[in-house]
CSV table of N, CA and C in Angstrom, one decimal:
chain,number,residue,atom,x,y,z
A,1,MET,N,-8.5,11.0,24.4
A,1,MET,CA,-8.0,11.0,23.0
A,1,MET,C,-6.8,9.9,23.0
A,2,ALA,N,-6.8,9.2,21.9
A,2,ALA,CA,-5.7,8.2,21.7
A,2,ALA,C,-4.3,8.9,21.7
A,3,ASP,N,-3.3,8.1,22.1
A,3,ASP,CA,-2.0,8.7,22.1
A,3,ASP,C,-1.5,8.8,20.6
A,4,ALA,N,-1.4,10.1,20.2
A,4,ALA,CA,-1.1,10.4,18.8
A,4,ALA,C,0.2,9.8,18.3
A,5,LYS,N,1.2,9.8,19.2
A,5,LYS,CA,2.5,9.2,18.8
A,5,LYS,C,2.3,7.7,18.5
A,6,LYS,N,1.6,7.0,19.3
A,6,LYS,CA,1.4,5.6,19.0
A,6,LYS,C,0.6,5.3,17.8
A,7,VAL,N,-0.4,6.1,17.6
A,7,VAL,CA,-1.3,6.0,16.4
A,7,VAL,C,-0.5,6.2,15.1
A,8,ILE,N,0.3,7.3,15.1
A,8,ILE,CA,1.1,7.7,14.0
A,8,ILE,C,2.2,6.7,13.7
A,9,SER,N,2.8,6.2,14.8
A,9,SER,CA,3.9,5.2,14.7
A,9,SER,C,3.4,3.9,14.0
A,10,ALA,N,2.2,3.5,14.4
A,10,ALA,CA,1.6,2.3,13.8
A,10,ALA,C,1.3,2.6,12.4
A,11,ALA,N,0.8,3.7,12.0
A,11,ALA,CA,0.6,4.1,10.6
A,11,ALA,C,1.8,4.1,9.8
A,12,VAL,N,2.9,4.5,10.3
A,12,VAL,CA,4.2,4.5,9.6
A,12,VAL,C,4.6,3.1,9.3
A,13,GLU,N,4.4,2.2,10.2
A,13,GLU,CA,4.7,0.7,10.0
A,13,GLU,C,3.8,0.2,8.9
A,14,PHE,N,2.5,0.5,8.9
A,14,PHE,CA,1.6,0.0,7.8
A,14,PHE,C,2.1,0.5,6.5
A,15,GLU,N,2.5,1.8,6.4
A,15,GLU,CA,2.9,2.3,5.1
A,15,GLU,C,4.2,1.7,4.6
A,16,LYS,N,5.1,1.5,5.5
A,16,LYS,CA,6.4,0.9,5.1
A,16,LYS,C,6.2,-0.6,4.6
A,17,PHE,N,5.3,-1.3,5.3
A,17,PHE,CA,5.0,-2.7,4.8
A,17,PHE,C,4.3,-2.6,3.4
A,18,GLY,N,3.4,-1.6,3.3
A,18,GLY,CA,2.7,-1.5,2.0
A,18,GLY,C,3.7,-1.2,0.9
A,19,ALA,N,4.7,-0.3,1.1
A,19,ALA,CA,5.7,0.0,0.1
A,19,ALA,C,6.5,-1.3,-0.3
A,20,GLU,N,6.9,-2.1,0.7
A,20,GLU,CA,7.6,-3.3,0.4
A,20,GLU,C,6.8,-4.3,-0.3
A,21,TYR,N,5.5,-4.4,0.1
A,21,TYR,CA,4.6,-5.3,-0.6
A,21,TYR,C,4.5,-5.0,-2.1
A,22,TYR,N,4.2,-3.7,-2.4
A,22,TYR,CA,4.1,-3.4,-3.8
A,22,TYR,C,5.4,-3.5,-4.6
A,23,LEU,N,6.5,-3.2,-3.9
A,23,LEU,CA,7.8,-3.4,-4.6
A,23,LEU,C,8.0,-4.9,-5.0
A,24,ARG,N,7.7,-5.8,-4.0
A,24,ARG,CA,7.8,-7.2,-4.3
A,24,ARG,C,6.9,-7.7,-5.4
A,25,PHE,N,5.7,-7.2,-5.3
A,25,PHE,CA,4.7,-7.5,-6.4
A,25,PHE,C,5.2,-7.0,-7.7
A,26,LYS,N,5.8,-5.8,-7.8
A,26,LYS,CA,6.3,-5.3,-9.0
A,26,LYS,C,7.4,-6.2,-9.6
A,27,GLU,N,8.3,-6.7,-8.8
A,27,GLU,CA,9.3,-7.6,-9.2
A,27,GLU,C,8.8,-8.9,-9.8
A,28,LEU,N,7.6,-9.4,-9.4
A,28,LEU,CA,7.1,-10.7,-9.8
A,28,LEU,C,6.2,-10.7,-11.0
A,29,VAL,N,5.7,-9.5,-11.4
A,29,VAL,CA,4.9,-9.4,-12.6
A,29,VAL,C,5.7,-9.1,-13.8
A,30,SER,N,5.2,-9.5,-14.9
A,30,SER,CA,6.0,-9.2,-16.2
A,30,SER,C,5.4,-8.1,-17.0
A,31,GLU,N,4.1,-7.9,-16.8
A,31,GLU,CA,3.4,-6.9,-17.6
A,31,GLU,C,3.8,-5.5,-17.3
A,32,LYS,N,4.0,-4.7,-18.3
A,32,LYS,CA,4.5,-3.3,-18.0
A,32,LYS,C,3.4,-2.5,-17.3
A,33,GLU,N,2.1,-2.8,-17.6
A,33,GLU,CA,1.0,-2.0,-16.9
A,33,GLU,C,1.0,-2.3,-15.4
A,34,ALA,N,1.3,-3.6,-15.1
A,34,ALA,CA,1.3,-4.0,-13.7
A,34,ALA,C,2.5,-3.4,-13.0
A,35,LYS,N,3.6,-3.5,-13.6
A,35,LYS,CA,4.9,-2.9,-13.1
A,35,LYS,C,4.7,-1.4,-12.8
A,36,ALA,N,4.1,-0.7,-13.7
A,36,ALA,CA,3.8,0.8,-13.5
A,36,ALA,C,2.9,1.0,-12.3
A,37,LEU,N,1.8,0.2,-12.2
A,37,LEU,CA,0.9,0.4,-11.1
A,37,LEU,C,1.6,0.1,-9.8
A,38,MET,N,2.2,-1.0,-9.7
A,38,MET,CA,2.9,-1.4,-8.4
A,38,MET,C,4.0,-0.5,-8.0
A,39,GLY,N,4.7,0.0,-9.0
A,39,GLY,CA,5.8,1.0,-8.7
A,39,GLY,C,5.2,2.3,-8.2
A,40,SER,N,4.1,2.7,-8.8
A,40,SER,CA,3.5,4.0,-8.4
A,40,SER,C,2.9,3.8,-6.9
A,41,LEU,N,2.2,2.7,-6.7
A,41,LEU,CA,1.7,2.4,-5.3
A,41,LEU,C,2.8,2.4,-4.3
A,42,ALA,N,3.9,1.7,-4.6
A,42,ALA,CA,5.0,1.6,-3.7
A,42,ALA,C,5.6,3.0,-3.4
A,43,SER,N,5.7,3.8,-4.4
A,43,SER,CA,6.2,5.2,-4.3
A,43,SER,C,5.3,6.0,-3.4
A,44,ASP,N,4.0,5.9,-3.6
A,44,ASP,CA,3.0,6.6,-2.8
A,44,ASP,C,3.1,6.2,-1.3
A,45,GLU,N,3.2,4.9,-1.1
A,45,GLU,CA,3.3,4.4,0.3
A,45,GLU,C,4.5,4.9,1.0
A,46,LYS,N,5.6,5.0,0.3
A,46,LYS,CA,6.9,5.5,0.9
A,46,LYS,C,6.7,7.0,1.2
A,47,GLU,N,6.0,7.7,0.4
A,47,GLU,CA,5.7,9.1,0.6
A,47,GLU,C,4.8,9.2,1.8
A,48,HIS,N,3.8,8.4,2.0
A,48,HIS,CA,2.9,8.4,3.1
A,48,HIS,C,3.7,8.2,4.4
A,49,ALA,N,4.6,7.2,4.4
A,49,ALA,CA,5.5,6.9,5.5
A,49,ALA,C,6.3,8.2,5.9
A,50,ALA,N,6.8,8.9,4.9
A,50,ALA,CA,7.6,10.1,5.1
A,50,ALA,C,6.7,11.2,5.7
A,51,ILE,N,5.5,11.4,5.2
A,51,ILE,CA,4.6,12.4,5.8
A,51,ILE,C,4.3,12.1,7.2
A,52,LEU,N,4.0,10.8,7.5
A,52,LEU,CA,3.7,10.4,8.9
A,52,LEU,C,4.9,10.5,9.8
A,53,THR,N,6.1,10.2,9.3
A,53,THR,CA,7.3,10.4,10.1
A,53,THR,C,7.6,11.8,10.5
A,54,ARG,N,7.3,12.7,9.5
A,54,ARG,CA,7.5,14.1,9.8
A,54,ARG,C,6.5,14.6,10.9
A,55,GLN,N,5.3,14.1,10.8
A,55,GLN,CA,4.2,14.4,11.7
A,55,GLN,C,4.6,13.9,13.1
A,56,LEU,N,5.2,12.7,13.1
A,56,LEU,CA,5.6,12.1,14.4
A,56,LEU,C,6.7,12.9,15.0
A,57,GLN,N,7.7,13.3,14.2
A,57,GLN,CA,8.8,14.1,14.7
A,57,GLN,C,8.3,15.4,15.3
A,58,ALA,N,7.3,16.0,14.6
A,58,ALA,CA,6.8,17.3,15.1
A,58,ALA,C,6.2,17.1,16.5
A,59,LEU,N,5.7,15.9,16.8
A,59,LEU,CA,5.1,15.6,18.1
A,59,LEU,C,6.2,15.2,19.1
A,60,GLY,N,7.5,15.1,18.7
A,60,GLY,CA,8.5,14.7,19.5
A,60,GLY,C,8.8,13.2,19.6
A,61,GLY,N,8.2,12.5,18.6
A,61,GLY,CA,8.3,11.0,18.6
A,61,GLY,C,9.3,10.6,17.5
A,62,LYS,N,9.6,9.3,17.4
A,62,LYS,CA,10.5,8.8,16.5
A,62,LYS,C,10.0,7.4,16.0
A,63,ALA,N,10.0,7.3,14.6
A,63,ALA,CA,9.5,6.0,14.0
A,63,ALA,C,10.6,5.0,14.2
A,64,LYS,N,10.2,3.8,14.5
A,64,LYS,CA,11.2,2.7,14.6
A,64,LYS,C,11.3,2.0,13.3
A,65,ALA,N,12.5,1.5,13.1
A,65,ALA,CA,12.7,0.7,11.8
A,65,ALA,C,12.0,-0.6,12.0
A,66,PRO,N,11.3,-1.1,10.9
A,66,PRO,CA,10.7,-2.4,11.0
A,66,PRO,C,11.8,-3.5,11.1
A,67,ALA,N,11.6,-4.6,11.8
A,67,ALA,CA,12.5,-5.7,11.8
A,67,ALA,C,12.5,-6.3,10.5
A,68,LYS,N,13.7,-6.3,9.8
A,68,LYS,CA,13.8,-6.8,8.5
A,68,LYS,C,13.4,-8.3,8.4
A,69,LYS,N,13.7,-9.0,9.4
A,69,LYS,CA,13.4,-10.5,9.5
A,69,LYS,C,11.9,-10.6,9.5
A,70,ASP,N,11.2,-9.9,10.3
A,70,ASP,CA,9.7,-10.0,10.4
A,70,ASP,C,9.1,-9.5,9.1
A,71,LEU,N,9.6,-8.5,8.5
A,71,LEU,CA,9.1,-8.0,7.2
A,71,LEU,C,9.2,-9.0,6.1
A,72,GLU,N,10.4,-9.6,6.1
A,72,GLU,CA,10.6,-10.6,5.0
A,72,GLU,C,9.8,-11.9,5.3
A,73,LYS,N,9.6,-12.3,6.5
A,73,LYS,CA,8.8,-13.4,6.8
A,73,LYS,C,7.3,-13.2,6.4
A,74,GLY,N,6.8,-12.0,6.7
A,74,GLY,CA,5.4,-11.7,6.2
A,74,GLY,C,5.3,-11.6,4.7
A,75,LEU,N,6.3,-11.1,4.0
A,75,LEU,CA,6.2,-11.0,2.6
A,75,LEU,C,6.4,-12.4,1.9
A,76,SER,N,7.2,-13.2,2.6
A,76,SER,CA,7.4,-14.6,2.0
A,76,SER,C,6.1,-15.4,2.1
A,77,ARG,N,5.3,-15.1,3.0
A,77,ARG,CA,4.0,-15.8,3.1
A,77,ARG,C,3.1,-15.4,2.0
A,78,ILE,N,3.2,-14.2,1.6
A,78,ILE,CA,2.3,-13.6,0.6
A,78,ILE,C,2.8,-14.0,-0.8
A,79,PHE,N,4.1,-13.9,-1.0
A,79,PHE,CA,4.8,-14.2,-2.3
A,79,PHE,C,5.8,-15.4,-2.0
A,80,PRO,N,5.3,-16.6,-2.3
A,80,PRO,CA,6.2,-17.7,-2.0
A,80,PRO,C,7.5,-17.7,-2.7
A,81,GLU,N,8.5,-18.4,-2.1
A,81,GLU,CA,9.9,-18.4,-2.6
A,81,GLU,C,9.9,-18.9,-4.0
A,82,GLY,N,8.9,-19.8,-4.4
A,82,GLY,CA,8.9,-20.4,-5.7
A,82,GLY,C,8.5,-19.3,-6.8
A,83,ALA,N,8.0,-18.2,-6.4
A,83,ALA,CA,7.6,-17.2,-7.4
A,83,ALA,C,8.9,-16.5,-7.9
A,84,LYS,N,9.0,-16.6,-9.2
A,84,LYS,CA,10.2,-16.0,-9.8
A,84,LYS,C,9.9,-14.6,-10.4
A,85,LYS,N,10.9,-13.8,-10.6
A,85,LYS,CA,10.7,-12.5,-11.2
A,85,LYS,C,10.1,-12.6,-12.5
A,86,GLY,N,9.0,-11.8,-12.7
A,86,GLY,CA,8.3,-11.8,-14.0
A,86,GLY,C,7.5,-13.0,-14.3
A,87,LYS,N,7.2,-13.8,-13.3
A,87,LYS,CA,6.5,-15.1,-13.6
A,87,LYS,C,5.3,-15.3,-12.8
A,88,LEU,N,4.7,-14.3,-12.2
A,88,LEU,CA,3.5,-14.4,-11.4
A,88,LEU,C,2.4,-14.7,-12.3
A,89,THR,N,1.6,-15.7,-12.0
A,89,THR,CA,0.5,-16.1,-12.9
A,89,THR,C,-0.7,-15.1,-12.6
A,90,VAL,N,-1.7,-15.1,-13.5
A,90,VAL,CA,-2.9,-14.3,-13.3
A,90,VAL,C,-3.6,-14.7,-12.0
A,91,LYS,N,-3.7,-15.9,-11.8
A,91,LYS,CA,-4.3,-16.4,-10.5
A,91,LYS,C,-3.6,-15.9,-9.3
A,92,ASP,N,-2.3,-15.9,-9.3
A,92,ASP,CA,-1.5,-15.4,-8.2
A,92,ASP,C,-1.6,-13.9,-8.1
A,93,SER,N,-1.7,-13.2,-9.2
A,93,SER,CA,-1.9,-11.8,-9.2
A,93,SER,C,-3.2,-11.4,-8.7
A,94,ILE,N,-4.2,-12.1,-9.0
A,94,ILE,CA,-5.6,-11.9,-8.5
A,94,ILE,C,-5.6,-12.0,-6.9
A,95,SER,N,-4.9,-13.1,-6.4
A,95,SER,CA,-4.8,-13.3,-5.0
A,95,SER,C,-4.1,-12.1,-4.3
A,96,ALA,N,-3.0,-11.7,-5.0
A,96,ALA,CA,-2.2,-10.6,-4.4
A,96,ALA,C,-2.9,-9.3,-4.4
A,97,ILE,N,-3.7,-9.0,-5.5
A,97,ILE,CA,-4.5,-7.8,-5.6
A,97,ILE,C,-5.6,-7.8,-4.5
A,98,LYS,N,-6.2,-9.0,-4.3
A,98,LYS,CA,-7.2,-9.1,-3.3
A,98,LYS,C,-6.7,-8.7,-1.9
A,99,LEU,N,-5.5,-9.2,-1.6
A,99,LEU,CA,-4.8,-8.9,-0.4
A,99,LEU,C,-4.5,-7.4,-0.3
A,100,GLY,N,-4.0,-6.8,-1.4
A,100,GLY,CA,-3.8,-5.4,-1.5
A,100,GLY,C,-5.1,-4.6,-1.2
A,101,ILE,N,-6.2,-5.0,-1.8
A,101,ILE,CA,-7.5,-4.4,-1.6
A,101,ILE,C,-7.8,-4.4,-0.1
A,102,ARG,N,-7.7,-5.6,0.5
A,102,ARG,CA,-8.0,-5.7,2.0
A,102,ARG,C,-7.1,-4.7,2.8
A,103,THR,N,-5.8,-4.7,2.4
A,103,THR,CA,-4.9,-3.8,3.1
A,103,THR,C,-5.3,-2.3,3.0
A,104,GLU,N,-5.6,-1.9,1.8
A,104,GLU,CA,-6.1,-0.5,1.5
A,104,GLU,C,-7.3,-0.3,2.3
A,105,GLU,N,-8.3,-1.2,2.3
A,105,GLU,CA,-9.5,-1.0,3.1
A,105,GLU,C,-9.2,-0.8,4.6
A,106,ARG,N,-8.3,-1.6,5.1
A,106,ARG,CA,-7.9,-1.5,6.5
A,106,ARG,C,-7.2,-0.2,6.8
A,107,SER,N,-6.4,0.3,5.9
A,107,SER,CA,-5.7,1.6,6.0
A,107,SER,C,-6.8,2.7,6.1
A,108,ILE,N,-7.7,2.7,5.2
A,108,ILE,CA,-8.8,3.7,5.1
A,108,ILE,C,-9.5,3.7,6.4
A,109,GLU,N,-9.9,2.5,6.9
A,109,GLU,CA,-10.6,2.4,8.2
A,109,GLU,C,-9.8,3.0,9.3
A,110,TYR,N,-8.5,2.6,9.4
A,110,TYR,CA,-7.6,3.1,10.4
A,110,TYR,C,-7.5,4.6,10.4
A,111,TYR,N,-7.3,5.2,9.2
A,111,TYR,CA,-7.2,6.6,9.2
A,111,TYR,C,-8.5,7.3,9.5
A,112,SER,N,-9.6,6.8,9.1
A,112,SER,CA,-10.9,7.4,9.3
A,112,SER,C,-11.2,7.3,10.8
A,113,GLU,N,-11.0,6.2,11.5
A,113,GLU,CA,-11.3,6.1,12.9
A,113,GLU,C,-10.4,6.9,13.7
A,114,ASN,N,-9.1,7.0,13.4
A,114,ASN,CA,-8.2,7.7,14.2
A,114,ASN,C,-8.2,9.2,14.0
A,115,ALA,N,-8.6,9.6,12.8
A,115,ALA,CA,-8.7,11.0,12.5
A,115,ALA,C,-9.8,11.7,13.4
A,116,SER,N,-10.8,11.0,13.7
A,116,SER,CA,-11.9,11.6,14.5
A,116,SER,C,-11.4,11.8,15.9
A,117,ALA,N,-10.4,11.1,16.4
A,117,ALA,CA,-9.9,11.2,17.8
A,117,ALA,C,-8.6,12.0,17.8
A,118,ALA,N,-8.1,12.5,16.7
A,118,ALA,CA,-6.9,13.2,16.7
A,118,ALA,C,-7.0,14.7,16.8
A,119,GLY,N,-5.9,15.3,17.1
A,119,GLY,CA,-5.9,16.8,17.1
A,119,GLY,C,-5.9,17.3,15.7
A,120,PRO,N,-6.1,18.6,15.5
A,120,PRO,CA,-6.3,19.2,14.2
A,120,PRO,C,-5.2,18.9,13.2
A,121,GLY,N,-3.9,18.9,13.5
A,121,GLY,CA,-2.9,18.7,12.5
A,121,GLY,C,-2.9,17.2,12.1
A,122,VAL,N,-3.0,16.3,13.0
A,122,VAL,CA,-3.0,14.9,12.7
A,122,VAL,C,-4.3,14.5,11.9
A,123,LYS,N,-5.4,15.1,12.3
A,123,LYS,CA,-6.7,14.9,11.7
A,123,LYS,C,-6.6,15.2,10.2
A,124,GLU,N,-6.0,16.4,9.8
A,124,GLU,CA,-5.8,16.8,8.4
A,124,GLU,C,-4.9,15.8,7.7
A,125,VAL,N,-3.8,15.4,8.3
A,125,VAL,CA,-2.9,14.4,7.6
A,125,VAL,C,-3.6,13.1,7.4
A,126,PHE,N,-4.3,12.6,8.4
A,126,PHE,CA,-5.0,11.3,8.2
A,126,PHE,C,-6.2,11.4,7.2
A,127,GLY,N,-6.8,12.6,7.1
A,127,GLY,CA,-7.8,12.8,6.1
A,127,GLY,C,-7.3,12.7,4.7
A,128,ARG,N,-6.1,13.4,4.5
A,128,ARG,CA,-5.5,13.4,3.2
A,128,ARG,C,-5.0,12.0,2.8
A,129,LEU,N,-4.4,11.3,3.8
A,129,LEU,CA,-3.9,9.9,3.5
A,129,LEU,C,-5.1,9.0,3.2
A,130,GLU,N,-6.2,9.2,3.9
A,130,GLU,CA,-7.4,8.3,3.7
A,130,GLU,C,-7.9,8.5,2.2
A,131,ARG,N,-7.9,9.8,1.8
A,131,ARG,CA,-8.3,10.0,0.4
A,131,ARG,C,-7.3,9.3,-0.6
A,132,MET,N,-6.0,9.4,-0.3
A,132,MET,CA,-5.0,8.8,-1.2
A,132,MET,C,-5.2,7.2,-1.2
A,133,GLU,N,-5.5,6.7,-0.1
A,133,GLU,CA,-5.7,5.2,0.0
A,133,GLU,C,-7.0,4.8,-0.7
A,134,ARG,N,-8.0,5.7,-0.7
A,134,ARG,CA,-9.2,5.4,-1.5
A,134,ARG,C,-8.9,5.3,-3.0
A,135,GLU,N,-8.0,6.2,-3.4
A,135,GLU,CA,-7.6,6.1,-4.9
A,135,GLU,C,-6.8,4.8,-5.1
A,136,HIS,N,-6.0,4.4,-4.2
A,136,HIS,CA,-5.3,3.1,-4.4
A,136,HIS,C,-6.3,2.0,-4.5
A,137,LEU,N,-7.2,2.0,-3.6
A,137,LEU,CA,-8.3,1.0,-3.6
A,137,LEU,C,-9.0,0.9,-5.0
A,138,ARG,N,-9.3,2.1,-5.5
A,138,ARG,CA,-10.0,2.2,-6.8
A,138,ARG,C,-9.1,1.6,-7.9
A,139,LEU,N,-7.9,1.9,-7.9
A,139,LEU,CA,-7.0,1.4,-8.9
A,139,LEU,C,-6.9,-0.2,-8.8
A,140,LEU,N,-6.7,-0.7,-7.6
A,140,LEU,CA,-6.6,-2.1,-7.4
A,140,LEU,C,-7.9,-2.8,-7.8
A,141,GLN,N,-9.1,-2.2,-7.5
A,141,GLN,CA,-10.3,-2.8,-7.9
A,141,GLN,C,-10.5,-2.9,-9.4
A,142,GLU,N,-10.1,-1.8,-10.1
A,142,GLU,CA,-10.2,-1.8,-11.5
A,142,GLU,C,-9.3,-2.9,-12.1
A,143,ASN,N,-8.1,-3.1,-11.6
A,143,ASN,CA,-7.2,-4.1,-12.1
A,143,ASN,C,-7.8,-5.5,-11.8
A,144,LEU,N,-8.3,-5.7,-10.6
A,144,LEU,CA,-8.9,-6.9,-10.3
A,144,LEU,C,-10.0,-7.3,-11.3
A,145,HIS,N,-10.9,-6.3,-11.6
A,145,HIS,CA,-12.0,-6.5,-12.5
A,145,HIS,C,-11.5,-7.0,-13.9
A,146,TYR,N,-10.5,-6.3,-14.4
A,146,TYR,CA,-9.9,-6.8,-15.7
A,146,TYR,C,-9.2,-8.1,-15.6
A,147,LEU,N,-8.5,-8.4,-14.6
A,147,LEU,CA,-7.8,-9.7,-14.4
A,147,LEU,C,-8.8,-10.8,-14.3
A,148,GLU,N,-9.9,-10.6,-13.6
A,148,GLU,CA,-10.9,-11.7,-13.4
A,148,GLU,C,-11.8,-11.9,-14.6
A,149,ASN,N,-11.9,-10.8,-15.4
A,149,ASN,CA,-12.8,-11.0,-16.6
A,149,ASN,C,-12.1,-11.3,-17.9
A,150,ASP,N,-10.9,-10.8,-18.1
A,150,ASP,CA,-10.3,-11.2,-19.4
A,150,ASP,C,-8.8,-11.5,-19.2
A,151,GLY,N,-8.3,-11.5,-18.0
A,151,GLY,CA,-6.9,-12.0,-17.7
A,151,GLY,C,-5.9,-11.0,-18.1
A,152,SER,N,-6.3,-9.7,-18.3
A,152,SER,CA,-5.3,-8.7,-18.6
A,152,SER,C,-5.3,-7.6,-17.6
A,153,TRP,N,-4.2,-6.9,-17.5
A,153,TRP,CA,-4.0,-5.8,-16.6
A,153,TRP,C,-4.6,-4.5,-17.2
A,154,PHE,N,-5.3,-3.8,-16.4
A,154,PHE,CA,-5.8,-2.4,-16.8
A,154,PHE,C,-4.6,-1.5,-16.7
A,155,GLY,N,-3.8,-1.7,-15.6
A,155,GLY,CA,-2.6,-0.9,-15.4
A,155,GLY,C,-2.8,0.4,-14.8
A,156,TYR,N,-2.0,1.3,-15.2
A,156,TYR,CA,-2.0,2.6,-14.6
A,156,TYR,C,-1.1,3.5,-15.5
A,157,VAL,N,-1.5,4.7,-15.8
A,157,VAL,CA,-0.7,5.6,-16.6
A,157,VAL,C,-0.4,6.8,-15.7
A,158,PRO,N,0.8,6.9,-15.2
A,158,PRO,CA,1.1,7.9,-14.3
A,158,PRO,C,1.0,9.3,-15.0
A,159,ILE,N,0.6,10.3,-14.2
A,159,ILE,CA,0.5,11.6,-14.7
A,159,ILE,C,1.9,12.2,-14.7
A,160,LEU,N,2.3,12.7,-15.8
A,160,LEU,CA,3.7,13.3,-15.9
A,160,LEU,C,3.7,14.6,-15.2
A,161,GLU,N,4.6,14.8,-14.3
A,161,GLU,CA,4.7,16.1,-13.6
A,161,GLU,C,5.8,16.9,-14.3
A,162,GLY,N,5.6,18.2,-14.1
A,162,GLY,CA,6.6,19.1,-14.7
A,162,GLY,C,6.1,20.3,-15.3
């Protein structure tokens, strides 16, 4: 069986990067639908990181903080310095969504592969996160479809809790 602590620690890093990715994307788009979608995805990814961190702590491990310099370097390659807040073009948004889709697909694959080799508690957590990532993938694919076909955001309407 794979080392659960290493597998979960890597997953925490993926989720933290995802949260930062969607937050950066949110800053750069001007459409309220896009902002709502990216904000919701970022919030979900932060929650995923928290779930995984709790699981890691239960196993006696500790998540390491990502190197801010490395994180910023990675994000700057995706979102160039020339991109201004609220000024991301449709073409740029399409490219960013495609990268988000590939990221979600890799997360789904990672959780699926590692769930089969994990113990019962980790297997359940990974299964739940895989289902959540599949929903993210669906939302991104819908928005990509709309952007590629008519240049508008489909967006996202959050379900009000309470």
